[in-house]
PDB file of C-alpha atoms in Angstrom:
ATOM      1  CA  UNK P 595      -4.259  -7.120 -10.074  1.00 94.00           C
ATOM      2  CA  UNK P 596      -4.081  -4.271 -12.564  1.00 97.00           C
ATOM      3  CA  UNK P 597      -4.734  -0.614 -11.853  1.00 98.00           C
ATOM      4  CA  UNK P 598      -4.642   2.197 -14.338  1.00 97.00           C
ATOM      5  CA  UNK P 599      -6.304   5.154 -15.940  1.00 98.00           C
ATOM      6  CA  UNK P 600      -9.522   4.276 -17.720  1.00 98.00           C
ATOM      7  CA  UNK P 601     -12.141   5.781 -19.993  1.00 97.00           C
ATOM      8  CA  UNK P 602     -14.616   3.090 -18.857  1.00 97.00           C
ATOM      9  CA  UNK P 603     -16.748   5.446 -16.787  1.00 97.00           C
ATOM     10  CA  UNK P 604     -19.743   3.088 -17.002  1.00 97.00           C
ATOM     11  CA  UNK P 605     -17.831   0.443 -15.051  1.00 98.00           C
ATOM     12  CA  UNK P 606     -16.757   3.032 -12.492  1.00 98.00           C
ATOM     13  CA  UNK P 607     -20.394   4.122 -12.155  1.00 97.00           C
ATOM     14  CA  UNK P 608     -21.448   0.512 -11.584  1.00 97.00           C
ATOM     15  CA  UNK P 609     -18.853   0.053  -8.817  1.00 98.00           C
ATOM     16  CA  UNK P 610     -19.790   3.357  -7.184  1.00 97.00           C
ATOM     17  CA  UNK P 611     -23.489   2.446  -7.328  1.00 97.00           C
ATOM     18  CA  UNK P 612     -22.838  -0.782  -5.391  1.00 97.00           C
ATOM     19  CA  UNK P 613     -20.545   0.830  -2.808  1.00 97.00           C
ATOM     20  CA  UNK P 614     -22.083   4.265  -2.268  1.00 95.00           C
ATOM     21  CA  UNK P 615     -25.721   4.233  -3.386  1.00 96.00           C
ATOM     22  CA  UNK P 616     -26.625   0.679  -2.382  1.00 96.00           C
ATOM     23  CA  UNK P 617     -24.028   0.072   0.343  1.00 95.00           C
ATOM     24  CA  UNK P 618     -23.982   3.451   2.112  1.00 94.00           C
ATOM     25  CA  UNK P 619     -27.377   4.850   1.095  1.00 94.00           C
ATOM     26  CA  UNK P 620     -25.865   7.900  -0.633  1.00 94.00           C
ATOM     27  CA  UNK P 621     -28.508   9.730  -2.650  1.00 93.00           C
ATOM     28  CA  UNK P 622     -28.026   9.041  -6.350  1.00 94.00           C
ATOM     29  CA  UNK P 623     -28.281  12.748  -7.184  1.00 92.00           C
ATOM     30  CA  UNK P 624     -25.243  13.372  -4.969  1.00 91.00           C
ATOM     31  CA  UNK P 625     -23.230  10.446  -6.310  1.00 94.00           C
ATOM     32  CA  UNK P 626     -23.931  11.158  -9.991  1.00 92.00           C
ATOM     33  CA  UNK P 627     -22.906  14.814 -10.034  1.00 94.00           C
ATOM     34  CA  UNK P 628     -22.200  15.378 -13.728  1.00 94.00           C
ATOM     35  CA  UNK P 629     -18.457  15.900 -13.188  1.00 96.00           C
ATOM     36  CA  UNK P 630     -17.180  12.547 -14.414  1.00 97.00           C
ATOM     37  CA  UNK P 631     -16.482  13.899 -17.899  1.00 95.00           C
ATOM     38  CA  UNK P 632     -14.057  16.437 -16.397  1.00 95.00           C
ATOM     39  CA  UNK P 633     -12.208  13.864 -14.291  1.00 98.00           C
ATOM     40  CA  UNK P 634      -9.466  11.283 -14.498  1.00 98.00           C
ATOM     41  CA  UNK P 635     -10.610   7.792 -13.502  1.00 98.00           C
ATOM     42  CA  UNK P 636      -8.586   4.863 -12.237  1.00 98.00           C
ATOM     43  CA  UNK P 637      -9.925   1.334 -12.275  1.00 98.00           C
ATOM     44  CA  UNK P 638      -8.651  -1.653 -10.290  1.00 98.00           C
ATOM     45  CA  UNK P 639      -9.193  -5.123 -11.727  1.00 98.00           C
ATOM     46  CA  UNK P 640      -8.521  -8.479 -10.113  1.00 97.00           C
ATOM     47  CA  UNK P 641      -8.230 -11.350 -12.586  1.00 96.00           C
ATOM     48  CA  UNK P 642      -9.852  -9.030 -15.132  1.00 96.00           C
ATOM     49  CA  UNK P 643     -12.868  -8.284 -12.941  1.00 97.00           C
ATOM     50  CA  UNK P 644     -13.443  -4.640 -11.823  1.00 98.00           C
ATOM     51  CA  UNK P 645     -13.198  -4.376  -8.024  1.00 98.00           C
ATOM     52  CA  UNK P 646     -12.455  -0.705  -7.282  1.00 98.00           C
ATOM     53  CA  UNK P 647     -12.081   2.769  -8.697  1.00 98.00           C
ATOM     54  CA  UNK P 648     -11.173   6.369  -7.939  1.00 98.00           C
ATOM     55  CA  UNK P 649     -11.929   9.724  -9.550  1.00 98.00           C
ATOM     56  CA  UNK P 650      -9.673  12.790  -9.704  1.00 98.00           C
ATOM     57  CA  UNK P 651     -10.723  16.358 -10.450  1.00 98.00           C
ATOM     58  CA  UNK P 652      -7.896  18.822 -11.071  1.00 97.00           C
ATOM     59  CA  UNK P 653      -8.252  22.536 -10.310  1.00 96.00           C
ATOM     60  CA  UNK P 654      -5.129  24.645 -10.560  1.00 95.00           C
ATOM     61  CA  UNK P 655      -2.275  22.847  -8.826  1.00 97.00           C
ATOM     62  CA  UNK P 656      -4.575  20.726  -6.661  1.00 97.00           C
ATOM     63  CA  UNK P 657      -6.023  17.315  -7.454  1.00 98.00           C
ATOM     64  CA  UNK P 658      -9.159  16.308  -5.553  1.00 98.00           C
ATOM     65  CA  UNK P 659      -9.328  12.543  -5.199  1.00 98.00           C
ATOM     66  CA  UNK P 660     -12.828  11.241  -4.670  1.00 97.00           C
ATOM     67  CA  UNK P 661     -15.274   8.418  -5.273  1.00 96.00           C
ATOM     68  CA  UNK P 662     -12.634   5.970  -3.995  1.00 97.00           C
ATOM     69  CA  UNK P 663     -14.259   2.585  -3.559  1.00 97.00           C
ATOM     70  CA  UNK P 664     -13.502  -1.127  -3.360  1.00 97.00           C
ATOM     71  CA  UNK P 665     -16.177  -3.805  -3.436  1.00 97.00           C
ATOM     72  CA  UNK P 666     -16.880  -5.171   0.058  1.00 96.00           C
ATOM     73  CA  UNK P 667     -15.617  -8.679  -0.752  1.00 96.00           C
ATOM     74  CA  UNK P 668     -12.191  -7.244  -1.643  1.00 96.00           C
ATOM     75  CA  UNK P 669     -11.694  -4.822   1.246  1.00 94.00           C
ATOM     76  CA  UNK P 670      -8.774  -5.497   3.541  1.00 93.00           C
ATOM     77  CA  UNK P 671      -6.800  -7.195   0.764  1.00 95.00           C
ATOM     78  CA  UNK P 672      -4.524  -4.269  -0.151  1.00 96.00           C
ATOM     79  CA  UNK P 673      -6.498  -3.270  -3.245  1.00 97.00           C
ATOM     80  CA  UNK P 674      -7.504   0.066  -1.729  1.00 96.00           C
ATOM     81  CA  UNK P 675      -3.895   0.890  -0.844  1.00 97.00           C
ATOM     82  CA  UNK P 676      -2.702  -0.119  -4.306  1.00 98.00           C
ATOM     83  CA  UNK P 677      -5.461   1.955  -5.913  1.00 98.00           C
ATOM     84  CA  UNK P 678      -4.515   5.032  -3.877  1.00 98.00           C
ATOM     85  CA  UNK P 679      -0.786   4.566  -4.513  1.00 97.00           C
ATOM     86  CA  UNK P 680      -1.468   4.305  -8.249  1.00 98.00           C
ATOM     87  CA  UNK P 681      -3.597   7.455  -8.070  1.00 98.00           C
ATOM     88  CA  UNK P 682      -0.857   9.367  -6.239  1.00 97.00           C
ATOM     89  CA  UNK P 683       1.723   8.078  -8.756  1.00 97.00           C
ATOM     90  CA  UNK P 684      -0.371   9.366 -11.674  1.00 97.00           C
ATOM     91  CA  UNK P 685      -0.667  12.758  -9.984  1.00 97.00           C
ATOM     92  CA  UNK P 686       3.008  12.922  -8.980  1.00 96.00           C
ATOM     93  CA  UNK P 687       4.009  12.404 -12.614  1.00 95.00           C
ATOM     94  CA  UNK P 688       2.141  15.572 -13.620  1.00 95.00           C
ATOM     95  CA  UNK P 689       4.083  18.837 -13.492  1.00 94.00           C
ATOM     96  CA  UNK P 690       0.883  20.862 -12.976  1.00 95.00           C
ATOM     97  CA  UNK P 691      -0.218  19.132  -9.751  1.00 97.00           C
ATOM     98  CA  UNK P 692       1.503  19.966  -6.463  1.00 97.00           C
ATOM     99  CA  UNK P 693      -1.067  18.823  -3.905  1.00 98.00           C
ATOM    100  CA  UNK P 694      -3.670  16.087  -3.549  1.00 98.00           C
ATOM    101  CA  UNK P 695      -6.685  16.431  -1.292  1.00 98.00           C
ATOM    102  CA  UNK P 696      -9.645  14.260  -0.429  1.00 98.00           C
ATOM    103  CA  UNK P 697     -12.633  14.130   1.860  1.00 97.00           C
ATOM    104  CA  UNK P 698     -12.233  11.041   4.018  1.00 97.00           C
ATOM    105  CA  UNK P 699     -15.070   9.321   5.777  1.00 95.00           C
ATOM    106  CA  UNK P 700     -14.103   9.341   9.458  1.00 96.00           C
ATOM    107  CA  UNK P 701     -13.679   5.559   9.636  1.00 94.00           C
ATOM    108  CA  UNK P 702     -11.054   5.771   6.854  1.00 96.00           C
ATOM    109  CA  UNK P 703      -8.852   8.521   8.352  1.00 97.00           C
ATOM    110  CA  UNK P 704      -6.221   5.989   9.460  1.00 96.00           C
ATOM    111  CA  UNK P 705      -6.195   4.351   6.035  1.00 96.00           C
ATOM    112  CA  UNK P 706      -5.387   7.647   4.293  1.00 97.00           C
ATOM    113  CA  UNK P 707      -2.965   8.738   7.033  1.00 97.00           C
ATOM    114  CA  UNK P 708      -1.040   5.525   6.381  1.00 97.00           C
ATOM    115  CA  UNK P 709      -0.636   6.698   2.794  1.00 97.00           C
ATOM    116  CA  UNK P 710       0.823  10.038   3.896  1.00 97.00           C
ATOM    117  CA  UNK P 711      -2.297  12.214   3.899  1.00 98.00           C
ATOM    118  CA  UNK P 712      -2.675  14.656   6.805  1.00 98.00           C
ATOM    119  CA  UNK P 713      -6.047  15.759   8.228  1.00 98.00           C
ATOM    120  CA  UNK P 714      -6.961  19.442   7.925  1.00 97.00           C
ATOM    121  CA  UNK P 715      -9.940  21.448   9.097  1.00 96.00           C
ATOM    122  CA  UNK P 716     -12.999  20.359  10.985  1.00 97.00           C
ATOM    123  CA  UNK P 717     -15.232  17.356  10.495  1.00 97.00           C
ATOM    124  CA  UNK P 718     -18.271  17.894   8.257  1.00 96.00           C
ATOM    125  CA  UNK P 719     -21.330  16.082   6.982  1.00 94.00           C
ATOM    126  CA  UNK P 720     -21.303  15.042   3.305  1.00 93.00           C
ATOM    127  CA  UNK P 721     -24.038  12.855   1.809  1.00 91.00           C
ATOM    128  CA  UNK P 722     -25.184  12.015   5.332  1.00 91.00           C
ATOM    129  CA  UNK P 723     -21.726  10.692   6.329  1.00 93.00           C
ATOM    130  CA  UNK P 724     -19.170  12.450   8.539  1.00 95.00           C
ATOM    131  CA  UNK P 725     -15.961  13.402   6.702  1.00 96.00           C
ATOM    132  CA  UNK P 726     -12.723  15.271   7.259  1.00 98.00           C
ATOM    133  CA  UNK P 727     -10.472  16.745   4.583  1.00 98.00           C
ATOM    134  CA  UNK P 728      -6.963  15.371   4.141  1.00 98.00           C
ATOM    135  CA  UNK P 729      -4.033  16.649   2.068  1.00 98.00           C
ATOM    136  CA  UNK P 730      -0.805  15.302   0.628  1.00 98.00           C
ATOM    137  CA  UNK P 731       2.041  17.494  -0.654  1.00 97.00           C
ATOM    138  CA  UNK P 732       3.199  16.117  -4.012  1.00 96.00           C
ATOM    139  CA  UNK P 733       5.933  18.695  -4.588  1.00 86.00           C
ATOM    140  CA  UNK P 734       8.362  17.207  -2.070  1.00 68.00           C
TER     141      UNK P 734
END
């Protein structure tokens, strides 16, 4: 498995289409929000085949991790954890980023908590799916 920063946004879009638009019925106008050009993208490949991705938007000293997805056939294999660890490593290496945040779907709260993220605030509806924000201090 390889995971790293990528400029291959088309492949990330294809993965996100399968996972979010087709798999979770997220409206395409919400998924394709026009912000990909302003973001960092990480792509996970298994034997050269794209299987997951994540997007990061940076504002001030905070990085917002989003659009984290792994194809259904590869879930539960550690790819998601490896993808998130690689994302946090990229952010930790930056002197301008002190905090990472994300909006977790409720079913994934334990997954992100296991990676050190802490829940904050109330639950909310996003794209028809219940979420809760989570944060990770990168300055420690």
